[in-house]
Short mmCIF file of C-alpha atoms and ligand atoms in Angstrom, two decimals:
data_model
loop_
_atom_site.label_atom_id
_atom_site.label_comp_id
_atom_site.label_asym_id
_atom_site.label_seq_id
_atom_site.Cartn_x
_atom_site.Cartn_y
_atom_site.Cartn_z
CA UNK A 2 321.82 -74.35 103.48
CA UNK A 3 320.01 -70.57 103.03
CA UNK A 4 323.04 -68.47 105.24
CA UNK A 5 325.93 -70.33 103.56
CA UNK A 6 323.99 -69.17 99.71
CA UNK A 7 323.07 -65.80 101.02
CA UNK A 8 327.06 -65.76 102.19
CA UNK A 9 328.26 -66.36 98.74
CA UNK A 10 325.40 -64.11 97.39
CA UNK A 11 327.32 -61.05 99.47
CA UNK A 12 330.33 -61.77 98.83
CA UNK A 13 329.60 -60.92 95.39
CA UNK A 14 328.53 -57.72 96.54
CA UNK A 15 330.41 -56.55 100.04
CA UNK A 16 334.27 -56.51 100.54
CA UNK A 17 336.35 -59.39 101.27
CA UNK A 18 337.72 -57.61 104.36
CA UNK A 19 333.87 -56.57 105.64
CA UNK A 20 332.67 -59.52 105.18
CA UNK A 21 335.40 -61.73 107.23
CA UNK A 22 334.99 -58.73 109.86
CA UNK A 23 330.91 -58.72 110.37
CA UNK A 24 329.04 -61.52 108.42
CA UNK A 25 331.29 -63.97 108.77
CA UNK A 26 330.96 -64.13 113.41
CA UNK A 27 327.21 -64.70 112.33
CA UNK A 28 325.63 -67.89 113.43
CA UNK A 29 322.41 -68.68 111.88
CA UNK A 30 319.56 -70.37 112.62
CA UNK A 31 315.87 -70.64 111.45
CA UNK A 32 313.27 -70.88 112.64
CA UNK A 33 309.60 -70.38 111.34
CA UNK A 34 310.03 -68.28 108.56
CA UNK A 35 312.65 -66.38 110.13
CA UNK A 36 316.32 -66.52 109.46
CA UNK A 37 318.42 -65.34 112.89
CA UNK A 38 321.20 -64.64 112.19
CA UNK A 39 323.35 -63.95 115.88
CA UNK A 40 326.08 -61.42 116.55
CA UNK A 41 328.75 -62.15 119.15
CA UNK A 42 328.37 -58.48 120.57
CA UNK A 43 326.89 -55.78 119.61
CA UNK A 44 329.54 -53.61 117.41
CA UNK A 45 328.68 -56.58 114.42
CA UNK A 46 324.89 -56.57 115.77
CA UNK A 47 324.98 -52.57 115.55
CA UNK A 48 327.12 -52.62 112.22
CA UNK A 49 325.36 -55.53 110.58
CA UNK A 50 322.24 -54.11 111.17
CA UNK A 51 322.84 -50.78 109.84
CA UNK A 52 324.71 -51.02 106.73
CA UNK A 53 324.05 -54.95 105.84
CA UNK A 54 320.45 -55.83 106.86
CA UNK A 55 318.94 -54.79 103.81
CA UNK A 56 321.03 -56.18 101.05
CA UNK A 57 320.73 -59.61 102.98
CA UNK A 58 317.09 -59.62 103.38
CA UNK A 59 317.13 -59.29 99.75
CA UNK A 60 319.35 -62.18 98.73
CA UNK A 61 317.07 -63.92 101.42
CA UNK A 62 313.58 -62.84 99.11
CA UNK A 63 315.79 -64.11 96.46
CA UNK A 64 316.85 -67.51 97.64
CA UNK A 65 313.58 -68.70 99.34
CA UNK A 66 311.19 -66.68 95.94
CA UNK A 67 309.23 -65.80 99.54
CA UNK A 68 308.98 -61.57 100.32
CA UNK A 69 307.67 -63.18 104.08
CA UNK A 70 310.95 -64.94 105.32
CA UNK A 71 312.14 -62.56 107.24
CA UNK A 72 315.87 -61.39 108.07
CA UNK A 73 316.24 -60.40 112.22
CA UNK A 74 319.83 -59.95 113.94
CA UNK A 75 320.76 -60.51 117.06
CA UNK A 76 323.00 -60.57 119.84
CA UNK A 77 322.95 -63.95 121.44
CA UNK A 78 324.72 -67.27 121.28
CA UNK A 79 322.70 -70.56 120.80
CA UNK A 80 321.20 -72.25 124.55
CA UNK A 81 319.37 -75.00 124.81
CA UNK A 82 316.11 -74.75 126.50
CA UNK A 83 315.89 -76.51 129.60
CA UNK A 84 312.80 -79.12 130.15
CA UNK A 85 311.44 -77.40 132.88
CA UNK A 86 310.49 -74.05 131.59
CA UNK A 87 309.53 -75.28 128.33
CA UNK A 88 306.87 -77.67 130.20
CA UNK A 89 305.66 -74.54 132.30
CA UNK A 90 305.67 -72.37 129.28
CA UNK A 91 304.07 -75.17 127.37
CA UNK A 92 304.99 -74.09 124.03
CA UNK A 93 308.08 -75.46 122.31
CA UNK A 94 309.44 -79.27 122.58
CA UNK A 95 312.43 -79.75 124.70
CA UNK A 96 314.79 -80.50 121.60
CA UNK A 97 314.58 -76.83 120.06
CA UNK A 98 316.17 -74.24 120.37
CA UNK A 99 315.71 -70.43 121.08
CA UNK A 100 318.12 -67.57 120.78
CA UNK A 101 318.92 -65.55 124.12
CA UNK A 102 319.76 -61.90 122.89
CA UNK A 103 322.83 -61.03 125.43
CA UNK A 104 321.70 -57.82 126.08
CA UNK A 105 318.35 -55.19 125.87
CA UNK A 106 317.32 -53.56 123.25
CA UNK A 107 317.35 -49.96 124.63
CA UNK A 108 321.78 -50.94 124.86
CA UNK A 109 321.81 -52.71 121.66
CA UNK A 110 319.99 -49.49 120.28
CA UNK A 111 322.51 -47.58 122.10
CA UNK A 112 325.80 -49.51 120.67
CA UNK A 113 324.61 -49.29 116.38
CA UNK A 114 327.21 -46.69 115.36
CA UNK A 115 325.27 -43.17 115.66
CA UNK A 116 327.93 -41.71 113.38
CA UNK A 117 327.04 -37.64 114.28
CA UNK A 118 328.04 -36.27 111.27
CA UNK A 119 326.24 -33.43 109.92
CA UNK A 120 325.93 -33.78 106.21
CA UNK A 121 325.57 -29.98 105.60
CA UNK A 122 328.76 -29.54 106.07
CA UNK A 123 331.05 -30.92 103.46
CA UNK A 124 333.56 -30.07 101.36
CA UNK A 125 331.61 -28.71 98.55
CA UNK A 126 330.62 -26.24 100.46
CA UNK A 127 333.84 -24.90 101.83
CA UNK A 128 335.07 -22.02 100.73
CA UNK A 129 338.67 -22.38 99.75
CA UNK A 130 341.22 -19.59 101.21
CA UNK A 131 344.55 -18.29 101.45
CA UNK A 132 343.75 -18.85 105.62
CA UNK A 133 342.92 -22.31 104.97
CA UNK A 134 344.98 -23.60 102.04
CA UNK A 135 346.64 -25.76 103.82
CA UNK A 136 344.13 -27.40 106.09
CA UNK A 137 342.08 -27.84 103.39
CA UNK A 138 344.22 -29.68 101.02
CA UNK A 139 345.50 -32.13 104.32
CA UNK A 140 341.53 -32.37 105.03
CA UNK A 141 341.28 -34.11 101.50
CA UNK A 142 344.23 -36.17 101.65
CA UNK A 143 342.66 -37.49 104.49
CA UNK A 144 339.69 -38.09 103.34
CA UNK A 145 340.31 -39.37 100.07
CA UNK A 146 342.09 -41.82 101.62
CA UNK A 147 344.70 -42.91 99.41
CA UNK A 148 347.55 -43.59 102.20
CA UNK A 149 347.38 -42.50 106.19
CA UNK A 150 350.65 -40.04 106.01
CA UNK A 151 349.08 -37.37 107.93
CA UNK A 152 348.35 -39.20 111.58
CA UNK A 153 346.56 -37.78 113.37
CA UNK A 154 345.76 -34.96 111.52
CA UNK A 155 345.31 -31.90 114.14
CA UNK A 156 343.61 -28.75 112.84
CA UNK A 157 344.24 -25.79 114.78
CA UNK A 158 342.40 -22.23 114.86
CA UNK A 159 340.64 -19.50 116.80
CA UNK A 160 336.57 -19.96 117.09
CA UNK A 161 334.73 -19.72 113.85
CA UNK A 162 337.32 -19.94 111.71
CA UNK A 163 336.21 -23.55 110.23
CA UNK A 164 337.73 -26.65 112.13
CA UNK A 165 334.48 -28.31 112.61
CA UNK A 166 333.58 -27.73 109.48
CA UNK A 167 335.93 -29.45 107.76
CA UNK A 168 336.09 -32.08 110.23
CA UNK A 169 332.20 -33.19 109.38
CA UNK A 170 333.66 -32.38 105.80
CA UNK A 171 336.16 -34.99 106.25
CA UNK A 172 334.30 -37.28 107.65
CA UNK A 173 330.94 -37.06 104.94
CA UNK A 174 333.51 -37.69 102.58
CA UNK A 175 334.58 -40.80 103.53
CA UNK A 176 331.31 -41.91 104.10
CA UNK A 177 330.44 -41.06 100.54
CA UNK A 178 333.34 -42.86 99.16
CA UNK A 179 333.03 -45.75 102.02
CA UNK A 180 329.48 -45.56 102.90
CA UNK A 181 329.82 -48.86 104.70
CA UNK A 182 332.93 -46.42 106.46
CA UNK A 183 332.39 -46.54 110.19
CA UNK A 184 333.36 -43.06 111.09
CA UNK A 185 332.75 -41.16 114.29
CA UNK A 186 332.58 -37.18 115.09
CA UNK A 187 332.39 -36.67 118.70
CA UNK A 188 333.19 -33.00 120.74
CA UNK A 189 335.80 -34.09 123.19
CA UNK A 190 333.44 -33.96 125.95
CA UNK A 191 330.92 -36.05 124.31
CA UNK A 192 333.85 -38.60 125.24
CA UNK A 193 334.51 -37.58 128.37
CA UNK A 194 330.60 -37.78 129.57
CA UNK A 195 330.50 -41.54 127.28
CA UNK A 196 333.17 -42.53 129.45
CA UNK A 197 331.63 -41.30 132.23
CA UNK A 198 328.75 -43.41 132.06
CA UNK A 199 330.60 -46.57 130.96
CA UNK A 200 331.88 -46.54 134.24
CA UNK A 201 328.88 -45.28 135.93
CA UNK A 202 327.47 -48.29 134.71
CA UNK A 203 330.59 -51.31 134.61
CA UNK A 204 330.40 -51.13 130.56
CA UNK A 205 334.11 -50.10 130.03
CA UNK A 206 334.54 -53.23 127.60
CA UNK A 207 331.78 -52.00 125.54
CA UNK A 208 333.41 -48.68 125.10
CA UNK A 209 336.71 -49.53 124.60
CA UNK A 210 335.51 -51.75 122.03
CA UNK A 211 333.00 -49.38 120.46
CA UNK A 212 335.54 -46.73 119.75
CA UNK A 213 338.28 -49.37 118.96
CA UNK A 214 336.56 -50.33 116.77
CA UNK A 215 335.50 -47.32 114.11
CA UNK A 216 337.50 -46.71 110.42
CA UNK A 217 338.31 -43.32 111.47
CA UNK A 218 337.04 -41.50 114.88
CA UNK A 219 336.81 -37.56 114.62
CA UNK A 220 337.73 -35.96 118.43
CA UNK A 221 336.66 -31.94 118.18
CA UNK A 222 338.16 -29.46 120.44
CA UNK A 223 340.40 -31.47 122.20
CA UNK A 224 341.42 -28.58 124.46
CA UNK A 225 338.68 -29.05 127.01
CA UNK A 226 339.86 -32.72 127.70
CA UNK A 227 341.81 -30.63 130.06
CA UNK A 228 342.84 -32.42 133.51
CA UNK A 229 340.78 -34.91 133.02
CA UNK A 230 343.44 -37.47 133.31
CA UNK A 231 341.45 -40.88 132.50
CA UNK A 232 339.12 -39.64 129.71
CA UNK A 233 342.59 -38.57 127.67
CA UNK A 234 344.70 -41.99 128.93
CA UNK A 235 341.55 -43.68 127.59
CA UNK A 236 341.95 -41.63 124.21
CA UNK A 237 345.21 -42.69 123.66
CA UNK A 238 344.87 -46.19 123.91
CA UNK A 239 342.62 -45.79 121.71
CA UNK A 240 343.58 -43.12 119.74
CA UNK A 241 347.41 -46.00 119.41
CA UNK A 242 345.55 -48.79 118.74
CA UNK A 243 343.89 -47.10 116.17
CA UNK A 244 346.76 -45.52 115.12
CA UNK A 245 348.76 -49.30 114.64
CA UNK A 246 346.11 -50.66 112.50
CA UNK A 247 346.46 -47.64 110.34
CA UNK A 248 342.36 -46.18 110.84
CA UNK A 249 341.89 -42.13 110.69
CA UNK A 250 342.04 -40.04 113.68
CA UNK A 251 341.51 -35.90 112.94
CA UNK A 252 341.51 -33.61 116.14
CA UNK A 253 340.97 -30.26 116.74
CA UNK A 254 341.75 -27.85 119.31
CA UNK A 255 342.24 -24.13 119.67
CA UNK A 256 346.10 -23.69 119.87
CA UNK A 257 349.07 -26.33 119.07
CA UNK A 258 349.66 -29.13 120.62
CA UNK A 259 352.50 -28.16 122.60
CA UNK A 260 350.26 -25.09 123.74
CA UNK A 261 346.98 -27.23 125.14
CA UNK A 262 346.94 -26.63 128.55
CA UNK A 263 346.62 -29.76 130.87
CA UNK A 264 346.98 -32.23 127.72
CA UNK A 265 349.65 -35.10 129.28
CA UNK A 266 352.65 -35.55 127.66
CA UNK A 267 352.15 -38.59 126.42
CA UNK A 268 349.42 -37.80 124.57
CA UNK A 269 351.47 -34.24 123.60
CA UNK A 270 353.97 -36.62 121.68
CA UNK A 271 351.76 -38.47 119.94
CA UNK A 272 349.89 -36.29 118.29
CA UNK A 273 352.45 -34.26 117.17
CA UNK A 274 353.94 -36.75 115.19
CA UNK A 275 351.05 -36.38 112.46
CA UNK A 276 350.08 -33.24 110.63
CA UNK A 277 349.03 -29.88 112.67
CA UNK A 278 347.58 -27.40 110.06
CA UNK A 279 346.26 -24.13 111.19
CA UNK A 280 343.29 -22.33 110.12
CA UNK A 281 343.87 -18.49 110.05
CA UNK A 282 341.54 -15.99 110.33
CA UNK A 283 339.69 -14.93 106.61
CA UNK A 284 341.64 -12.10 103.84
CA UNK A 285 338.68 -9.91 103.05
CA UNK A 286 338.57 -12.07 99.88
CA UNK A 287 337.77 -14.56 100.82
CA UNK A 288 335.14 -13.24 103.77
CA UNK A 289 333.59 -11.74 100.32
CA UNK A 290 333.59 -15.10 98.71
CA UNK A 291 332.06 -16.57 101.23
CA UNK A 292 329.40 -14.22 102.09
CA UNK A 293 328.95 -14.39 97.97
CA UNK A 294 328.64 -18.01 98.25
CA UNK A 295 326.28 -18.06 101.34
CA UNK A 296 324.11 -15.06 100.26
CA UNK A 297 323.38 -16.90 96.58
CA UNK A 298 322.70 -20.32 98.99
CA UNK A 299 319.64 -18.08 100.46
CA UNK A 300 318.82 -16.78 96.99
CA UNK A 301 320.02 -13.71 97.36
CA UNK A 302 322.19 -11.53 95.04
CA UNK A 303 324.93 -8.86 97.43
CA UNK A 304 326.57 -5.95 95.22
CA UNK A 305 329.84 -5.30 94.72
CA UNK A 306 329.74 -2.93 97.95
CA UNK A 307 327.17 -4.50 100.50
CA UNK A 308 329.62 -7.80 100.19
CA UNK A 309 332.93 -5.08 100.86
CA UNK A 310 330.87 -3.51 103.65
CA UNK A 311 330.61 -6.37 105.61
CA UNK A 312 333.28 -8.65 104.85
CA UNK A 313 335.28 -4.90 106.01
CA UNK A 314 333.34 -4.94 109.21
CA UNK A 315 332.58 -8.65 110.41
CA UNK A 316 336.28 -9.86 110.24
CA UNK A 317 337.27 -11.81 112.87
CA UNK A 318 335.35 -14.73 112.60
CA UNK A 319 333.37 -16.99 110.23
CA UNK A 320 331.08 -18.13 112.46
CA UNK A 321 330.22 -13.98 113.25
CA UNK A 322 330.14 -13.23 109.08
CA UNK A 323 326.84 -15.82 109.01
CA UNK A 324 325.27 -13.93 111.59
CA UNK A 325 325.62 -10.84 110.58
CA UNK A 326 324.13 -12.84 107.07
CA UNK A 327 321.66 -14.35 108.30
CA UNK A 328 320.26 -10.97 110.38
CA UNK A 329 320.84 -9.12 106.84
CA UNK A 330 318.59 -12.70 105.26
CA UNK A 331 316.03 -12.27 107.64
CA UNK A 332 314.79 -8.66 107.49
CA UNK A 333 315.04 -8.41 103.91
CA UNK A 334 313.01 -11.47 103.13
CA UNK A 335 310.36 -10.04 106.70
CA UNK A 336 310.06 -6.95 104.84
CA UNK A 337 310.06 -8.06 101.48
CA UNK A 338 313.13 -5.71 100.69
CA UNK A 339 314.16 -6.08 96.54
CA UNK A 340 316.50 -3.90 96.01
CA UNK A 341 319.58 -4.37 99.08
CA UNK A 342 320.79 -1.56 99.58
CA UNK A 343 323.83 0.00 101.47
CA UNK A 344 321.00 2.32 103.97
CA UNK A 345 318.60 -0.95 104.04
CA UNK A 346 322.57 -3.13 105.32
CA UNK A 347 323.09 -0.24 108.06
CA UNK A 348 319.76 -0.15 109.21
CA UNK A 349 319.74 -4.04 109.16
CA UNK A 350 322.93 -4.97 111.00
CA UNK A 351 323.23 -1.88 113.80
CA UNK A 352 323.09 -4.07 116.62
CA UNK A 353 325.68 -6.74 115.45
CA UNK A 354 328.06 -3.28 114.26
CA UNK A 355 327.51 -1.22 117.59
CA UNK A 356 328.93 -4.48 119.30
CA UNK A 357 331.63 -4.33 117.23
CA UNK A 358 332.66 -1.05 118.00
CA UNK A 359 332.68 -1.25 121.53
CA UNK A 360 334.42 -4.49 121.37
CA UNK A 361 333.73 -5.84 125.06
CA UNK A 362 336.00 -8.19 125.53
CA UNK A 363 335.69 -10.80 128.67
CA UNK A 364 338.55 -8.87 130.52
CA UNK A 365 336.39 -5.82 130.16
CA UNK A 366 333.28 -7.40 132.02
CA UNK A 367 335.00 -9.47 135.07
CA UNK A 368 336.32 -5.59 135.53
CA UNK A 369 333.46 -3.96 135.61
CA UNK A 370 331.71 -7.02 137.76
CA UNK A 371 334.01 -6.74 139.83
CA UNK A 372 333.98 -3.60 141.02
CA UNK A 373 330.57 -3.18 141.41
CA UNK A 374 330.34 -5.73 143.96
CA UNK A 375 333.84 -5.31 145.35
CA UNK A 376 335.46 -8.02 145.14
CA UNK A 377 338.88 -9.11 143.23
CA UNK A 378 338.70 -10.02 139.41
CA UNK A 379 340.68 -13.08 141.04
CA UNK A 380 337.64 -14.66 143.09
CA UNK A 381 335.38 -14.28 139.92
CA UNK A 382 338.36 -17.22 138.73
CA UNK A 383 337.67 -19.01 141.88
CA UNK A 384 336.34 -22.58 143.32
CA UNK A 385 335.01 -20.63 145.48
CA UNK A 386 331.18 -21.52 146.16
CA UNK A 387 330.37 -18.47 148.63
CA UNK A 388 326.93 -16.94 147.64
CA UNK A 389 328.68 -13.95 147.76
CA UNK A 390 331.23 -14.61 144.51
CA UNK A 391 329.07 -16.99 142.94
CA UNK A 392 326.24 -14.34 142.15
CA UNK A 393 328.34 -12.34 140.74
CA UNK A 394 330.25 -14.81 138.82
CA UNK A 395 326.75 -15.48 137.27
CA UNK A 396 326.19 -12.27 136.42
CA UNK A 397 329.62 -11.82 134.64
CA UNK A 398 328.09 -15.49 132.35
CA UNK A 399 324.83 -13.42 131.34
CA UNK A 400 326.97 -10.49 130.32
CA UNK A 401 329.43 -12.19 128.41
CA UNK A 402 326.87 -14.16 126.59
CA UNK A 403 325.32 -11.24 125.88
CA UNK A 404 327.66 -8.52 124.91
CA UNK A 405 330.58 -10.98 123.79
CA UNK A 406 330.59 -13.05 120.64
CA UNK A 407 332.59 -15.71 123.05
CA UNK A 408 331.55 -18.93 123.03
CA UNK A 409 329.95 -20.18 126.01
CA UNK A 410 333.48 -23.01 126.72
CA UNK A 411 335.26 -19.54 125.62
CA UNK A 412 333.55 -17.72 128.68
CA UNK A 413 333.92 -21.23 130.76
CA UNK A 414 337.36 -21.07 130.06
CA UNK A 415 337.64 -17.27 130.96
CA UNK A 416 336.42 -17.77 134.03
CA UNK A 417 338.35 -20.26 136.21
CA UNK A 418 338.36 -22.82 133.78
CA UNK A 419 334.77 -23.60 133.60
CA UNK A 420 333.02 -25.94 131.47
CA UNK A 421 330.12 -24.97 128.85
CA UNK A 422 327.86 -26.64 131.30
CA UNK A 423 328.42 -24.26 134.23
CA UNK A 424 327.85 -21.52 131.92
CA UNK A 425 324.92 -22.80 130.56
CA UNK A 426 323.55 -23.63 134.27
CA UNK A 427 325.10 -20.25 136.03
CA UNK A 428 323.36 -18.40 132.99
CA UNK A 429 319.60 -19.91 133.54
CA UNK A 430 320.06 -19.66 137.05
CA UNK A 431 320.93 -15.73 136.93
CA UNK A 432 318.35 -15.28 134.09
CA UNK A 433 316.11 -16.03 136.03
CA UNK A 434 317.22 -14.15 139.52
CA UNK A 435 316.92 -11.02 137.38
CA UNK A 436 313.55 -11.13 136.92
CA UNK A 437 312.69 -12.61 140.23
CA UNK A 438 314.86 -10.09 142.67
CA UNK A 439 314.91 -6.37 142.38
CA UNK A 440 319.12 -6.06 143.33
CA UNK A 441 319.97 -8.69 141.01
CA UNK A 442 317.82 -6.54 137.98
CA UNK A 443 319.17 -3.00 139.49
CA UNK A 444 322.77 -4.84 139.64
CA UNK A 445 322.66 -6.13 135.64
CA UNK A 446 321.20 -3.02 134.40
CA UNK A 447 323.65 -1.28 135.97
CA UNK A 448 326.59 -3.29 134.76
CA UNK A 449 325.87 -3.27 131.74
CA UNK A 450 324.95 0.25 131.14
CA UNK A 451 328.46 1.23 132.45
CA UNK A 452 330.16 -1.26 129.75
CA UNK A 453 327.26 0.23 126.20
CA UNK A 454 327.91 4.10 127.52
P1 LIG B 17 335.15 -23.56 114.46
O1 LIG B 17 334.43 -25.03 114.84
O2 LIG B 17 336.32 -23.47 114.49
O3 LIG B 17 334.88 -22.33 115.67
P2 LIG B 17 333.29 -24.33 112.69
O4 LIG B 17 333.33 -24.76 111.76
O5 LIG B 17 332.42 -24.22 113.08
O6 LIG B 17 334.12 -23.12 113.37
O7 LIG B 17 332.49 -23.16 110.96
C1 LIG B 17 331.48 -21.55 111.92
C2 LIG B 17 330.77 -21.09 110.67
O8 LIG B 17 331.75 -20.45 109.34
C3 LIG B 17 330.01 -22.76 110.15
O9 LIG B 17 328.98 -22.77 109.84
C4 LIG B 17 330.87 -23.11 108.89
O10 LIG B 17 330.37 -24.01 108.00
C5 LIG B 17 331.17 -21.90 108.15
N1 LIG B 17 332.54 -21.23 108.04
C6 LIG B 17 333.52 -22.39 108.48
N2 LIG B 17 334.38 -21.59 107.19
C7 LIG B 17 334.00 -21.60 106.11
C8 LIG B 17 334.74 -21.70 105.02
N3 LIG B 17 335.84 -21.48 104.38
N4 LIG B 17 333.52 -21.53 103.46
C9 LIG B 17 332.47 -21.71 104.20
N5 LIG B 17 331.81 -21.37 105.14
C10 LIG B 17 332.79 -22.14 106.67
MG1 LIG B 18 333.97 -26.40 116.59
#
C-alpha cells in the first residue's frame, strides 16, 4: 500500500508528535496516478500543504519510481457517488469513490498558516544595551524553547523602542529551530478584525480552531484591545488553552498590565502571572551602537563626532534615530558625498532637527486647533459627529501626523481614544479638503504657522 509505505518513511524524517498530529489523521485514496490525502479540517490541510507536501511527494516518487505520480492534499470526506448523478455525468462507474472538498478553494487558502513574521527583524540585528538587556534575555529564553517558565512573556515600553522587533525575533528564532513550528504574529487589531469577520461569516469555530492550534502566538500592542470585550473574552479562552498546552504566548503593550486601560480584570490577572519586562529608552551608548550597526549595514562609515552628534540629538526612541539615519543615507547617496562631515549631517537633517527643537506635542496642536475654531479641547475628544467638530478634529489629525513623531494609533488615542483606521480616514479626508476648500486651506496654514513660528 502506497500511503502506509510512505508513512513509514515519513516517520523517520518527522517528529513523532507531528506525525501523530498532522499525518495520521489523513485519509488516503489512489486515483489515476494521483494520491489524494484527505484532511479532516482546514487546519490540518493547511499545515500539511505548507510543511509536508514536498517531502510526501518525494517519497511517493521514490516508492513508485514514477516522477509523474502526484500528491494532492484536500479537506474532504470520502463519499459514494449517487448512481443518478454519475449516470448523468456519464464518466464514472457507480462503485467509484470521489473526494468532495468541504470548503471552497478560497477559504482553504486563507486557513493555511500565514505567520506574518518579518524575517528582517531578528536577534542578529538587535543591538543589546542596558535599556533592553532584561527584555532581550527573556526573549531569548522563550525563543530557545528550553522550558516555558515565562509564559506569557509581556514586553512593554514606549513607541519605537523595539517591542515589535523583539517579537519577530522570537518568532523567527522558533521557526529557525523548528521550521515546522506554527508561529503566528499578529497586531491585536488584526486579531479583532479576524474575529469580527469570523462572526460575520459564521465561522467562529474555524477561528477558534485556528488560533488554538498554534505553537506560539505573538500578539502586538494589546492596548488596542481597549473596550473590545468580546475579543478579549475570545483571546482569554485561546490564551488559557495555549497555556495549558504549554505553548508560547508573547504580548507587547505600551505600559504595565495593570495600567493598560480597558483590559478585563481576568485577562489582566492572567497576564500578570507571566513575566513582564520593560524596554526603556536607549542610553547614548546604545543609540550610538545602533547607529553604527545600521550605517555599516548600509555601507556607510560614520565618524565618532557624527555618530555622537546624531545619537545625542535623537534621544527619545529608536524609530526616530533610524529615520534620521535613513535621511542621511539618502542624502549622501543622492549627492554622492564621500566625506560625511558635521556640516553634511546638519544640512541633511535640518528638518528633523527643527522639529526636534520645537517639540510640538499633540496637546499643543489640540489647543491651537480648539482656539482657532473657538471650541473646547474636550470637543475634539468627544464622540460628536457634528460637522463643526469633525472638521477641526480631522485637521488636528493632519497636523499631528505632520508635526509630531507620534504614530497613528497614538494620535488616535489622544483624540478621544479613536482607532488608527479613523485617523487614516480623517487624514485622507482633510488632506483632500485642504486642497479643495479655501477656508480649510487657510485654517491649516494659519494654525500650522502659529505652531511652527
Ligand atoms: P516598537 O514596537 O516598540 O514601537 P519597533 O520594534 O517597531 O518598536 O522598533 C522601531 C525600529 O527600531 C525598528 O526598525 C527596529 O528594527 C529598530 N530597533 C529597535 N530596537 C532596536 C535594537 N535594539 N537594535 C536594532 N534596531 C532596533
Ligand atoms: Mg510595535
